[in-house]
Structures are given as structure tokens and as C-alpha cells.
Amino acid sequence: MSSFLCPTTIHMGAGAHQKLATILAGLGCQRIFVAADAALPGTPLFTSVNRMLESAGVTMALFTEIEPDPSAHTVERAWAVARAVDAQAVLAIGGGSTMDVAKAVAILATNGGRIHDYEGIEKFAQRPLPRIAIPTTAGTGSEVSGSCVITDTDRHLKMSIRHASLNPADFAILDPLAVQTVPAHVAAHSGLDAFVHAFESYISLQANPVTDALNLHAIELLSTHLRPFVAQRANAPAALGMLCGSTLAGMTFGITGLGNVHCMARFVGAQLHLSHGLSNALCLPAVARFNMAADPRKFARIAQAMGRPVQGLGELDAAREAVRAIGELCADLGIPGGLRHVGAKEHDLSPLAELAAGAGYNRWNPRHTTLQDFQSLFRQAY
């Protein structure tokens, strides 16, 4: 038995951010808290949003002091800004970290307490303030996901606050204008993060027919548009394809769980201080080779979705085409050829394997993975 839920209304296309005025009018919002990436003020998107708010007579409380992997202290500062204007809604314009802070502020506004109180699954019951999300990277899918991740710097751990029905944004706006200013390397790393979401969700042991349909199309969109988008972020069709693919994958992975790529990457990123997207990309080719044997049929479908010429091939040969296509995608986007090229040392591999083996991803990953398997995977990724 399985379920599927996506409570977010999605507006997509060139100029979609102009829907913001209609959304705010529908909410009757006169005071809004805006969490935004620090580089956004002054951009065409932010200027347009600011003008819309002014025309509608909406008071904006802006907060931009958001670091990667935002801390609970950042949430407290942001919440103080929202509280000072008695915000009636929350707008996030940015990447995953910005959306996480906005979600946390929306939770505190109606539930009170500290964000620490809501660590875990469905630990809050009051609907948060209305949330509107305009992603400025095509990668995390946070606009439709049921979680936000906040770092507890006192305990040196990341808190996951999860609620499938109450934590996704109420409205997501996918506008190519929002991703025009993202640097090429960020576009590549975040785009591969989105690809891994779709890929791992599709082959997950917890996948279902609805998530399969969404993830296959996400794989097609992302693999088709990622190269041209990285080459030219002003390519509006490619940008929209990336945004839609990222959002489709964001709808599914909270339901299906993820696999060995994310399992390995979470510890690689922490050890080497790498971005989440790059950590995923470095581990992806080795895990794809390893997992192929568990479900050649699905890998053959992945090859087809990635545009590989598999007609007339047997299932296993078609599945191998998916592995090759994934490796070529990473290479074309300039992903380093192994962990050794980003600072890893050989003596790091065994401790990383032990951490991965203890993380419990066998409930989702399609191929059962032992400590010895993880040791081999890290050596291959090295």
C-alpha cells in the first residue's frame, strides 16, 4: 500500500512571477516576510517583485542573511524580522537554504516555541503561515517537499522538520527569469542534485506507479535540458525544463526515499566541505553501476528517457546504456573524475564506508548494500 500527495499550487512559465500579485490578493495579505538570497536584491526578478508589492500596498520585511545549511540561530533572527511586522504570509525567493528558513519562520509564526521543538515527523499541528516559493536554482525541489533542514550548531547536527501535508509551500512559481543569474557551476551541481532525486526515487524500493510516472518525465526533462541550461542560463526553454524537472522530483523523493548516492554524499559533503549537489555527482556513477543489477528493467527505461538509442537492445544491454549516459552527463558538466580530485585521502574511505553502512538506506536502495559493498563503492568513487 502506498500514497501520493502534493498540496502545492504550481504556476510555471516565462513571467510566472507576475502571478504573485493575484496570490497575495487572494490571501488578503498586507504584510509579508520575504526570505531571499543575498545576491538577489537589484536583479530584474527582485526589482519586479518589489514593484508588485509596492503597487499592491503590501509591506515587506526582508531578510537576506541566510547561509548554506542555515542554523537555528539564523531562523531565530529571521523570525524576529517577521514578528516585527506581524507578517501574514511568507515569500521565499532563493535556493533550498532560503526556502528552509522561510518554512521554519512560517511554522514558528503559528505554532510558537523554537524550531527545535518540531524536529522529526509531524511534530506540529497548526497550519503554518501561507508560503509562496520562487526557486532560483533548479535542484532541491524544496518548494514542494515536505521537509526543511535546519542546523543545530550547539549539537552539531542537522534537524529535519517533516510534515507531508503542512510543510510544502502553498504556491510555487517556476519562472525562467529566477534562474538567469545562477553561476554555471551552481547550475551544474544543483541540476545533478535534481537528477539524482529523480533517479533514486524512480529505482527506490518504495516507488509506486504515480512516482514512477513523475520521475521518468523528470529524468527526461533534466537530462535533456541540463547541458544547454548550464551553457546558457538565459536559455528560457532549458531553464523552464530544469525547474519543472526539479519540482517533479521534489514531489516524489519524500514519499519514496532515496538511495546510496544520497547516503554516501551526506558524509562526503560533511567530510570534505562540498556542496550537496557536487557530493551527489561525485558518487552517482559508481552507485549507478552498482544498482543496475537490481532492476535492469527500470534502468532500461532510464536509458530511453535519457535519449539513448536502445531500440532493439536486450534489457540488460539497454540498462548498461543508462549507466553510460549518466557517466557522460557528469563528465560533460565538468564533474571531477573522483573524490581524490576534491581533497579526499585514501585513509578517509573506510570511515566513510562505515558511516554509510550504518545509515539505514537499505530500506530504499534497490540493491542490498553491506559494509564491504560501501567500501568498494567509495574506492570506485575515489
mmCIF file of C-alpha atoms in Angstrom:
data_model
loop_
_atom_site.group_PDB
_atom_site.id
_atom_site.type_symbol
_atom_site.label_atom_id
_atom_site.label_comp_id
_atom_site.label_asym_id
_atom_site.label_seq_id
_atom_site.Cartn_x
_atom_site.Cartn_y
_atom_site.Cartn_z
ATOM 1 C CA MET A 1 0.000 0.000 0.000
ATOM 2 C CA SER A 2 1.312 3.454 -0.907
ATOM 3 C CA SER A 3 0.101 7.040 -1.172
ATOM 4 C CA PHE A 4 0.822 10.236 -3.065
ATOM 5 C CA LEU A 5 0.231 13.841 -2.017
ATOM 6 C CA CYS A 6 1.261 17.224 -3.423
ATOM 7 C CA PRO A 7 -0.663 20.113 -1.821
ATOM 8 C CA THR A 8 1.194 22.870 -3.738
ATOM 9 C CA THR A 9 -0.371 25.002 -6.466
ATOM 10 C CA ILE A 10 2.277 25.459 -9.178
ATOM 11 C CA HIS A 11 2.483 28.344 -11.659
ATOM 12 C CA MET A 12 5.086 27.899 -14.387
ATOM 13 C CA GLY A 13 6.389 29.677 -17.453
ATOM 14 C CA ALA A 14 8.049 32.909 -18.543
ATOM 15 C CA GLY A 15 6.682 35.758 -16.432
ATOM 16 C CA ALA A 16 5.047 33.390 -13.935
ATOM 17 C CA HIS A 17 6.298 35.551 -11.040
ATOM 18 C CA GLN A 18 3.613 38.069 -12.018
ATOM 19 C CA LYS A 19 1.101 35.628 -10.508
ATOM 20 C CA LEU A 20 2.367 36.848 -7.139
ATOM 21 C CA ALA A 21 0.014 39.832 -7.177
ATOM 22 C CA THR A 22 -3.018 37.599 -7.709
ATOM 23 C CA ILE A 23 -1.885 35.190 -4.996
ATOM 24 C CA LEU A 24 -1.407 37.972 -2.422
ATOM 25 C CA ALA A 25 -4.775 39.489 -3.281
ATOM 26 C CA GLY A 26 -6.407 36.092 -2.786
ATOM 27 C CA LEU A 27 -4.737 35.767 0.594
ATOM 28 C CA GLY A 28 -5.742 39.292 1.609
ATOM 29 C CA CYS A 29 -2.106 39.832 2.552
ATOM 30 C CA GLN A 30 -0.956 43.322 3.565
ATOM 31 C CA ARG A 31 2.275 42.394 5.397
ATOM 32 C CA ILE A 32 4.709 39.790 4.103
ATOM 33 C CA PHE A 33 8.004 38.353 5.306
ATOM 34 C CA VAL A 34 10.440 37.823 2.422
ATOM 35 C CA ALA A 35 13.428 35.485 2.734
ATOM 36 C CA ALA A 36 15.789 35.989 -0.195
ATOM 37 C CA ASP A 37 19.278 35.007 -1.282
ATOM 38 C CA ALA A 38 21.699 37.832 -0.518
ATOM 39 C CA ALA A 39 22.637 38.287 -4.189
ATOM 40 C CA LEU A 40 19.043 38.808 -5.352
ATOM 41 C CA PRO A 41 18.276 42.462 -4.453
ATOM 42 C CA GLY A 42 18.894 44.527 -7.581
ATOM 43 C CA THR A 43 18.239 41.681 -10.016
ATOM 44 C CA PRO A 44 15.414 42.024 -12.573
ATOM 45 C CA LEU A 45 13.339 39.412 -10.741
ATOM 46 C CA PHE A 46 13.641 41.033 -7.331
ATOM 47 C CA THR A 47 13.016 44.510 -8.751
ATOM 48 C CA SER A 48 9.830 43.264 -10.410
ATOM 49 C CA VAL A 49 8.637 41.553 -7.218
ATOM 50 C CA ASN A 50 9.354 44.662 -5.169
ATOM 51 C CA ARG A 51 7.348 46.828 -7.557
ATOM 52 C CA MET A 52 4.406 44.432 -7.384
ATOM 53 C CA LEU A 53 4.416 44.545 -3.587
ATOM 54 C CA GLU A 54 4.566 48.333 -3.592
ATOM 55 C CA SER A 55 1.723 48.587 -6.142
ATOM 56 C CA ALA A 56 -0.410 46.261 -4.036
ATOM 57 C CA GLY A 57 0.319 48.249 -0.873
ATOM 58 C CA VAL A 58 1.954 45.235 0.776
ATOM 59 C CA THR A 59 4.567 45.954 3.468
ATOM 60 C CA MET A 60 7.692 43.817 3.008
ATOM 61 C CA ALA A 61 10.038 42.707 5.776
ATOM 62 C CA LEU A 62 13.176 41.486 4.002
ATOM 63 C CA PHE A 63 15.725 39.025 5.406
ATOM 64 C CA THR A 64 18.777 38.023 3.361
ATOM 65 C CA GLU A 65 21.324 36.860 5.977
ATOM 66 C CA ILE A 66 20.978 33.171 5.113
ATOM 67 C CA GLU A 67 23.993 30.896 4.958
ATOM 68 C CA PRO A 68 24.251 27.451 3.329
ATOM 69 C CA ASP A 69 22.881 24.832 5.720
ATOM 70 C CA PRO A 70 21.135 27.554 7.771
ATOM 71 C CA SER A 71 21.344 27.402 11.526
ATOM 72 C CA ALA A 72 18.653 27.631 14.181
ATOM 73 C CA HIS A 73 20.176 30.991 15.166
ATOM 74 C CA THR A 74 19.509 32.260 11.631
ATOM 75 C CA VAL A 75 15.910 31.064 11.931
ATOM 76 C CA GLU A 76 15.537 32.980 15.208
ATOM 77 C CA ARG A 77 16.818 36.186 13.601
ATOM 78 C CA ALA A 78 14.534 35.722 10.617
ATOM 79 C CA TRP A 79 11.554 35.020 12.868
ATOM 80 C CA ALA A 80 12.238 38.244 14.773
ATOM 81 C CA VAL A 81 12.058 40.189 11.485
ATOM 82 C CA ALA A 82 8.762 38.531 10.536
ATOM 83 C CA ARG A 83 7.330 39.043 14.010
ATOM 84 C CA ALA A 84 8.194 42.758 13.997
ATOM 85 C CA VAL A 85 5.773 43.411 11.122
ATOM 86 C CA ASP A 86 3.210 40.774 12.166
ATOM 87 C CA ALA A 87 3.657 39.033 8.809
ATOM 88 C CA GLN A 88 0.562 37.427 7.313
ATOM 89 C CA ALA A 89 2.415 35.333 4.720
ATOM 90 C CA VAL A 90 5.934 34.213 3.830
ATOM 91 C CA LEU A 91 7.693 34.544 0.461
ATOM 92 C CA ALA A 92 10.914 32.638 -0.270
ATOM 93 C CA ILE A 93 12.997 33.716 -3.259
ATOM 94 C CA GLY A 94 16.103 31.595 -3.441
ATOM 95 C CA GLY A 95 17.551 28.138 -3.212
ATOM 96 C CA GLY A 96 16.962 25.334 -0.753
ATOM 97 C CA SER A 97 18.529 27.068 2.250
ATOM 98 C CA THR A 98 16.377 30.159 1.797
ATOM 99 C CA MET A 99 13.239 28.052 1.447
ATOM 100 C CA ASP A 100 14.144 26.101 4.582
ATOM 101 C CA VAL A 101 14.403 29.313 6.613
ATOM 102 C CA ALA A 102 11.106 30.578 5.202
ATOM 103 C CA LYS A 103 9.362 27.314 6.078
ATOM 104 C CA ALA A 104 10.774 27.416 9.602
ATOM 105 C CA VAL A 105 9.573 31.005 10.129
ATOM 106 C CA ALA A 106 6.093 30.069 8.858
ATOM 107 C CA ILE A 107 5.949 27.172 11.338
ATOM 108 C CA LEU A 108 7.014 29.324 14.308
ATOM 109 C CA ALA A 109 4.521 32.046 13.400
ATOM 110 C CA THR A 110 1.539 29.789 14.098
ATOM 111 C CA ASN A 111 2.955 27.115 16.392
ATOM 112 C CA GLY A 112 5.268 29.146 18.641
ATOM 113 C CA GLY A 113 8.250 27.793 20.546
ATOM 114 C CA ARG A 114 11.619 27.088 18.969
ATOM 115 C CA ILE A 115 12.261 25.291 15.701
ATOM 116 C CA HIS A 116 13.977 22.541 17.724
ATOM 117 C CA ASP A 117 10.546 21.605 19.098
ATOM 118 C CA TYR A 118 9.459 20.338 15.685
ATOM 119 C CA GLU A 119 12.383 18.107 14.750
ATOM 120 C CA GLY A 120 11.071 14.842 13.374
ATOM 121 C CA ILE A 121 7.893 13.814 11.587
ATOM 122 C CA GLU A 122 4.609 15.733 12.030
ATOM 123 C CA LYS A 123 5.624 17.390 15.295
ATOM 124 C CA PHE A 124 3.494 20.491 14.644
ATOM 125 C CA ALA A 125 -0.261 20.593 14.138
ATOM 126 C CA GLN A 126 -1.139 24.207 13.337
ATOM 127 C CA ARG A 127 -1.012 25.140 9.657
ATOM 128 C CA PRO A 128 1.962 27.491 9.080
ATOM 129 C CA LEU A 129 1.544 30.933 7.577
ATOM 130 C CA PRO A 130 0.783 30.800 3.841
ATOM 131 C CA ARG A 131 4.019 30.170 1.952
ATOM 132 C CA ILE A 132 4.972 31.213 -1.574
ATOM 133 C CA ALA A 133 8.208 29.906 -3.096
ATOM 134 C CA ILE A 134 10.101 31.166 -6.142
ATOM 135 C CA PRO A 135 13.108 28.841 -6.623
ATOM 136 C CA THR A 136 16.244 30.492 -8.003
ATOM 137 C CA THR A 137 18.058 27.200 -8.531
ATOM 138 C CA ALA A 138 16.766 24.091 -10.273
ATOM 139 C CA GLY A 139 17.838 21.431 -7.827
ATOM 140 C CA THR A 140 16.400 20.948 -4.365
ATOM 141 C CA GLY A 141 12.666 20.751 -5.074
ATOM 142 C CA SER A 142 12.156 22.361 -1.648
ATOM 143 C CA GLU A 143 9.167 24.305 -2.939
ATOM 144 C CA VAL A 144 7.108 21.085 -2.991
ATOM 145 C CA SER A 145 8.908 18.906 -0.453
ATOM 146 C CA GLY A 146 7.509 18.185 2.989
ATOM 147 C CA SER A 147 10.689 18.903 4.886
ATOM 148 C CA CYS A 148 13.019 21.668 5.914
ATOM 149 C CA VAL A 149 16.508 21.106 7.298
ATOM 150 C CA ILE A 150 17.961 23.421 9.940
ATOM 151 C CA THR A 151 21.391 23.021 11.545
ATOM 152 C CA ASP A 152 21.613 22.886 15.311
ATOM 153 C CA THR A 153 25.100 24.328 15.768
ATOM 154 C CA ASP A 154 25.051 23.631 19.501
ATOM 155 C CA ARG A 155 24.544 19.890 18.981
ATOM 156 C CA HIS A 156 26.477 19.798 15.670
ATOM 157 C CA LEU A 157 23.677 18.090 13.752
ATOM 158 C CA LYS A 158 21.044 18.823 11.149
ATOM 159 C CA MET A 159 17.411 18.792 12.237
ATOM 160 C CA SER A 160 14.851 17.557 9.719
ATOM 161 C CA ILE A 161 11.381 19.024 10.267
ATOM 162 C CA ARG A 162 8.949 16.964 8.199
ATOM 163 C CA HIS A 163 5.242 17.211 7.509
ATOM 164 C CA ALA A 164 3.984 15.918 4.155
ATOM 165 C CA SER A 165 0.793 17.971 4.109
ATOM 166 C CA LEU A 166 1.727 21.131 6.050
ATOM 167 C CA ASN A 167 5.353 21.821 5.077
ATOM 168 C CA PRO A 168 5.313 22.160 1.265
ATOM 169 C CA ALA A 169 4.774 25.708 0.004
ATOM 170 C CA ASP A 170 1.165 26.614 -0.725
ATOM 171 C CA PHE A 171 2.248 28.184 -4.022
ATOM 172 C CA ALA A 172 5.332 27.535 -6.158
ATOM 173 C CA ILE A 173 6.273 29.874 -9.004
ATOM 174 C CA LEU A 174 8.597 28.415 -11.647
ATOM 175 C CA ASP A 175 9.869 31.326 -13.742
ATOM 176 C CA PRO A 176 12.953 31.090 -16.007
ATOM 177 C CA LEU A 177 13.805 34.680 -15.037
ATOM 178 C CA ALA A 178 14.504 33.467 -11.495
ATOM 179 C CA VAL A 179 17.440 31.266 -12.528
ATOM 180 C CA GLN A 180 19.154 33.552 -15.056
ATOM 181 C CA THR A 181 21.802 34.785 -12.625
ATOM 182 C CA VAL A 182 22.861 31.447 -11.142
ATOM 183 C CA PRO A 183 26.583 30.699 -11.793
ATOM 184 C CA ALA A 184 27.351 27.865 -14.213
ATOM 185 C CA HIS A 185 28.928 25.579 -11.611
ATOM 186 C CA VAL A 186 25.963 26.032 -9.278
ATOM 187 C CA ALA A 187 23.595 25.276 -12.168
ATOM 188 C CA ALA A 188 25.522 22.073 -12.881
ATOM 189 C CA HIS A 189 25.723 20.874 -9.283
ATOM 190 C CA SER A 190 22.125 21.727 -8.369
ATOM 191 C CA GLY A 191 20.876 20.280 -11.648
ATOM 192 C CA LEU A 192 22.604 16.992 -10.957
ATOM 193 C CA ASP A 193 21.119 17.049 -7.460
ATOM 194 C CA ALA A 194 17.674 17.220 -9.091
ATOM 195 C CA PHE A 195 18.628 14.405 -11.467
ATOM 196 C CA VAL A 196 19.725 12.226 -8.552
ATOM 197 C CA HIS A 197 16.420 12.926 -6.769
ATOM 198 C CA ALA A 198 14.504 11.663 -9.811
ATOM 199 C CA PHE A 199 16.874 8.743 -10.466
ATOM 200 C CA GLU A 200 16.982 7.432 -6.912
ATOM 201 C CA SER A 201 13.287 7.984 -6.319
ATOM 202 C CA TYR A 202 12.466 6.064 -9.526
ATOM 203 C CA ILE A 203 14.506 2.982 -8.552
ATOM 204 C CA SER A 204 13.587 3.124 -4.845
ATOM 205 C CA LEU A 205 12.074 0.066 -3.195
ATOM 206 C CA GLN A 206 9.222 2.362 -2.090
ATOM 207 C CA ALA A 207 8.391 3.672 -5.586
ATOM 208 C CA ASN A 208 4.822 3.439 -6.854
ATOM 209 C CA PRO A 209 3.148 3.967 -10.261
ATOM 210 C CA VAL A 210 2.478 7.678 -9.623
ATOM 211 C CA THR A 211 6.040 8.441 -8.527
ATOM 212 C CA ASP A 212 7.366 6.343 -11.431
ATOM 213 C CA ALA A 213 5.454 8.459 -13.946
ATOM 214 C CA LEU A 214 6.639 11.741 -12.446
ATOM 215 C CA ASN A 215 10.235 10.606 -12.090
ATOM 216 C CA LEU A 216 10.571 9.242 -15.614
ATOM 217 C CA HIS A 217 9.418 12.566 -17.024
ATOM 218 C CA ALA A 218 11.706 14.408 -14.603
ATOM 219 C CA ILE A 219 14.654 12.307 -15.820
ATOM 220 C CA GLU A 220 13.749 13.148 -19.414
ATOM 221 C CA LEU A 221 13.406 16.879 -18.708
ATOM 222 C CA LEU A 222 16.579 17.136 -16.659
ATOM 223 C CA SER A 223 18.803 15.060 -18.947
ATOM 224 C CA THR A 224 17.508 16.962 -21.996
ATOM 225 C CA HIS A 225 17.899 20.470 -20.611
ATOM 226 C CA LEU A 226 20.802 20.296 -18.152
ATOM 227 C CA ARG A 227 23.633 20.734 -20.649
ATOM 228 C CA PRO A 228 22.082 23.702 -22.542
ATOM 229 C CA PHE A 229 20.995 25.314 -19.278
ATOM 230 C CA VAL A 230 24.498 25.183 -17.803
ATOM 231 C CA ALA A 231 25.884 26.535 -21.080
ATOM 232 C CA GLN A 232 23.449 29.476 -21.087
ATOM 233 C CA ARG A 233 21.240 30.198 -18.079
ATOM 234 C CA ALA A 234 19.273 32.766 -20.117
ATOM 235 C CA ASN A 235 18.013 29.896 -22.315
ATOM 236 C CA ALA A 236 14.381 30.172 -21.180
ATOM 237 C CA PRO A 237 13.090 26.799 -22.517
ATOM 238 C CA ALA A 238 16.034 24.975 -20.916
ATOM 239 C CA ALA A 239 15.577 26.883 -17.645
ATOM 240 C CA LEU A 240 11.876 26.052 -17.501
ATOM 241 C CA GLY A 241 12.596 22.397 -18.281
ATOM 242 C CA MET A 242 15.076 22.296 -15.417
ATOM 243 C CA LEU A 243 12.692 23.978 -12.986
ATOM 244 C CA CYS A 244 9.846 21.637 -13.878
ATOM 245 C CA GLY A 245 12.062 18.554 -13.681
ATOM 246 C CA SER A 246 13.379 19.595 -10.286
ATOM 247 C CA THR A 247 9.869 20.203 -8.975
ATOM 248 C CA LEU A 248 8.566 16.860 -10.283
ATOM 249 C CA ALA A 249 11.384 15.052 -8.481
ATOM 250 C CA GLY A 250 10.747 17.152 -5.379
ATOM 251 C CA MET A 251 7.173 15.830 -5.280
ATOM 252 C CA THR A 252 8.342 12.229 -5.100
ATOM 253 C CA PHE A 253 11.502 11.662 -3.108
ATOM 254 C CA GLY A 254 9.903 12.434 0.245
ATOM 255 C CA ILE A 255 7.455 9.625 -0.492
ATOM 256 C CA THR A 256 9.880 7.049 -1.893
ATOM 257 C CA GLY A 257 13.057 7.832 -0.006
ATOM 258 C CA LEU A 258 16.457 7.978 -1.687
ATOM 259 C CA GLY A 259 19.351 5.561 -2.048
ATOM 260 C CA ASN A 260 23.088 5.037 -1.923
ATOM 261 C CA VAL A 261 24.027 8.226 -3.782
ATOM 262 C CA HIS A 262 22.483 10.399 -1.088
ATOM 263 C CA CYS A 263 23.674 8.033 1.622
ATOM 264 C CA MET A 264 27.305 8.389 0.538
ATOM 265 C CA ALA A 265 27.045 12.065 -0.384
ATOM 266 C CA ARG A 266 25.795 13.215 3.016
ATOM 267 C CA PHE A 267 29.038 12.015 4.618
ATOM 268 C CA VAL A 268 31.271 13.070 1.707
ATOM 269 C CA GLY A 269 29.885 16.597 1.871
ATOM 270 C CA ALA A 270 30.399 16.849 5.614
ATOM 271 C CA GLN A 271 33.931 15.409 5.474
ATOM 272 C CA LEU A 272 35.188 17.437 2.505
ATOM 273 C CA HIS A 273 33.002 20.555 2.945
ATOM 274 C CA LEU A 274 31.466 20.187 -0.505
ATOM 275 C CA SER A 275 28.068 21.294 -1.753
ATOM 276 C CA HIS A 276 25.318 18.715 -1.617
ATOM 277 C CA GLY A 277 24.931 18.704 -5.401
ATOM 278 C CA LEU A 278 28.635 18.156 -6.085
ATOM 279 C CA SER A 279 28.800 15.425 -3.435
ATOM 280 C CA ASN A 280 25.932 13.619 -5.147
ATOM 281 C CA ALA A 281 27.510 13.990 -8.580
ATOM 282 C CA LEU A 282 30.811 12.522 -7.397
ATOM 283 C CA CYS A 283 29.091 9.399 -6.033
ATOM 284 C CA LEU A 284 26.487 8.957 -8.789
ATOM 285 C CA PRO A 285 28.394 6.997 -11.493
ATOM 286 C CA ALA A 286 29.695 4.323 -9.106
ATOM 287 C CA VAL A 287 26.290 3.837 -7.471
ATOM 288 C CA ALA A 288 24.543 3.656 -10.847
ATOM 289 C CA ARG A 289 26.842 0.798 -11.915
ATOM 290 C CA PHE A 290 26.265 -0.988 -8.616
ATOM 291 C CA ASN A 291 22.474 -0.647 -8.574
ATOM 292 C CA MET A 292 21.860 -1.591 -12.206
ATOM 293 C CA ALA A 293 21.829 -5.318 -11.450
ATOM 294 C CA ALA A 294 18.939 -4.873 -9.009
ATOM 295 C CA ASP A 295 16.460 -3.611 -11.621
ATOM 296 C CA PRO A 296 17.630 -3.771 -15.260
ATOM 297 C CA ARG A 297 14.071 -3.106 -16.468
ATOM 298 C CA LYS A 298 13.944 0.276 -14.775
ATOM 299 C CA PHE A 299 17.455 1.130 -15.884
ATOM 300 C CA ALA A 300 16.437 0.359 -19.462
ATOM 301 C CA ARG A 301 13.551 2.835 -19.079
ATOM 302 C CA ILE A 302 16.008 5.409 -17.715
ATOM 303 C CA ALA A 303 18.203 4.957 -20.801
ATOM 304 C CA GLN A 304 15.185 5.556 -23.008
ATOM 305 C CA ALA A 305 14.205 8.661 -21.024
ATOM 306 C CA MET A 306 17.762 9.972 -21.402
ATOM 307 C CA GLY A 307 17.509 9.668 -25.177
ATOM 308 C CA ARG A 308 19.805 6.692 -25.669
ATOM 309 C CA PRO A 309 19.258 4.579 -28.829
ATOM 310 C CA VAL A 310 18.073 1.405 -27.089
ATOM 311 C CA GLN A 311 15.555 0.130 -29.634
ATOM 312 C CA GLY A 312 16.356 -3.479 -30.468
ATOM 313 C CA LEU A 313 18.667 -3.960 -27.475
ATOM 314 C CA GLY A 314 18.059 -6.559 -24.837
ATOM 315 C CA GLU A 315 17.018 -5.363 -21.404
ATOM 316 C CA LEU A 316 20.457 -5.736 -19.829
ATOM 317 C CA ASP A 317 22.275 -4.018 -22.690
ATOM 318 C CA ALA A 318 19.737 -1.169 -22.559
ATOM 319 C CA ALA A 319 20.283 -0.910 -18.801
ATOM 320 C CA ARG A 320 24.029 -0.544 -19.368
ATOM 321 C CA GLU A 321 23.276 2.363 -21.698
ATOM 322 C CA ALA A 322 21.710 4.192 -18.751
ATOM 323 C CA VAL A 323 24.916 3.794 -16.737
ATOM 324 C CA ARG A 324 26.964 5.098 -19.660
ATOM 325 C CA ALA A 325 24.593 8.034 -20.181
ATOM 326 C CA ILE A 326 24.875 9.017 -16.517
ATOM 327 C CA GLY A 327 28.666 8.911 -16.625
ATOM 328 C CA GLU A 328 28.755 11.027 -19.778
ATOM 329 C CA LEU A 329 26.354 13.577 -18.277
ATOM 330 C CA CYS A 330 28.621 14.066 -15.265
ATOM 331 C CA ALA A 331 31.715 14.328 -17.468
ATOM 332 C CA ASP A 332 30.095 16.837 -19.828
ATOM 333 C CA LEU A 333 29.216 19.058 -16.868
ATOM 334 C CA GLY A 334 32.802 19.117 -15.628
ATOM 335 C CA ILE A 335 32.335 16.959 -12.540
ATOM 336 C CA PRO A 336 35.780 15.868 -11.276
ATOM 337 C CA GLY A 337 36.682 12.278 -12.038
ATOM 338 C CA GLY A 338 36.788 11.132 -8.433
ATOM 339 C CA LEU A 339 36.881 12.040 -4.766
ATOM 340 C CA ARG A 340 40.671 12.298 -4.867
ATOM 341 C CA HIS A 341 40.306 15.405 -7.049
ATOM 342 C CA VAL A 342 38.312 17.278 -4.381
ATOM 343 C CA GLY A 343 40.544 16.633 -1.389
ATOM 344 C CA ALA A 344 39.701 13.094 -0.242
ATOM 345 C CA LYS A 345 42.511 10.882 1.004
ATOM 346 C CA GLU A 346 42.612 7.112 0.783
ATOM 347 C CA HIS A 347 42.507 6.801 4.569
ATOM 348 C CA ASP A 348 39.138 8.620 4.532
ATOM 349 C CA LEU A 349 37.387 5.845 2.613
ATOM 350 C CA SER A 350 36.925 3.189 5.299
ATOM 351 C CA PRO A 351 35.474 5.588 7.898
ATOM 352 C CA LEU A 352 33.115 6.980 5.257
ATOM 353 C CA ALA A 353 32.013 3.450 4.356
ATOM 354 C CA GLU A 354 31.288 2.646 7.987
ATOM 355 C CA LEU A 355 29.133 5.764 8.331
ATOM 356 C CA ALA A 356 27.207 4.933 5.162
ATOM 357 C CA ALA A 357 26.672 1.320 6.183
ATOM 358 C CA GLY A 358 25.156 2.430 9.471
ATOM 359 C CA ALA A 359 22.782 4.979 7.953
ATOM 360 C CA GLY A 360 19.938 2.573 7.141
ATOM 361 C CA TYR A 361 19.399 3.260 3.433
ATOM 362 C CA ASN A 362 18.759 -0.410 2.589
ATOM 363 C CA ARG A 363 15.055 0.249 3.166
ATOM 364 C CA TRP A 364 15.094 2.381 -0.019
ATOM 365 C CA ASN A 365 18.123 1.452 -2.126
ATOM 366 C CA PRO A 366 17.185 -1.262 -4.649
ATOM 367 C CA ARG A 367 20.309 -3.367 -4.066
ATOM 368 C CA HIS A 368 21.111 -4.502 -0.543
ATOM 369 C CA THR A 369 24.429 -2.913 0.397
ATOM 370 C CA THR A 370 26.831 -4.272 3.003
ATOM 371 C CA LEU A 371 29.800 -2.581 4.642
ATOM 372 C CA GLN A 372 32.058 -4.352 2.162
ATOM 373 C CA ASP A 373 29.904 -3.048 -0.689
ATOM 374 C CA PHE A 374 30.211 0.506 0.585
ATOM 375 C CA GLN A 375 33.972 0.101 0.900
ATOM 376 C CA SER A 376 34.053 -0.959 -2.747
ATOM 377 C CA LEU A 377 31.754 1.900 -3.802
ATOM 378 C CA PHE A 378 33.924 4.500 -2.109
ATOM 379 C CA ARG A 379 37.029 3.025 -3.729
ATOM 380 C CA GLN A 380 35.318 3.236 -7.141
ATOM 381 C CA ALA A 381 34.260 6.835 -6.453
ATOM 382 C CA TYR A 382 37.783 7.695 -5.312
#
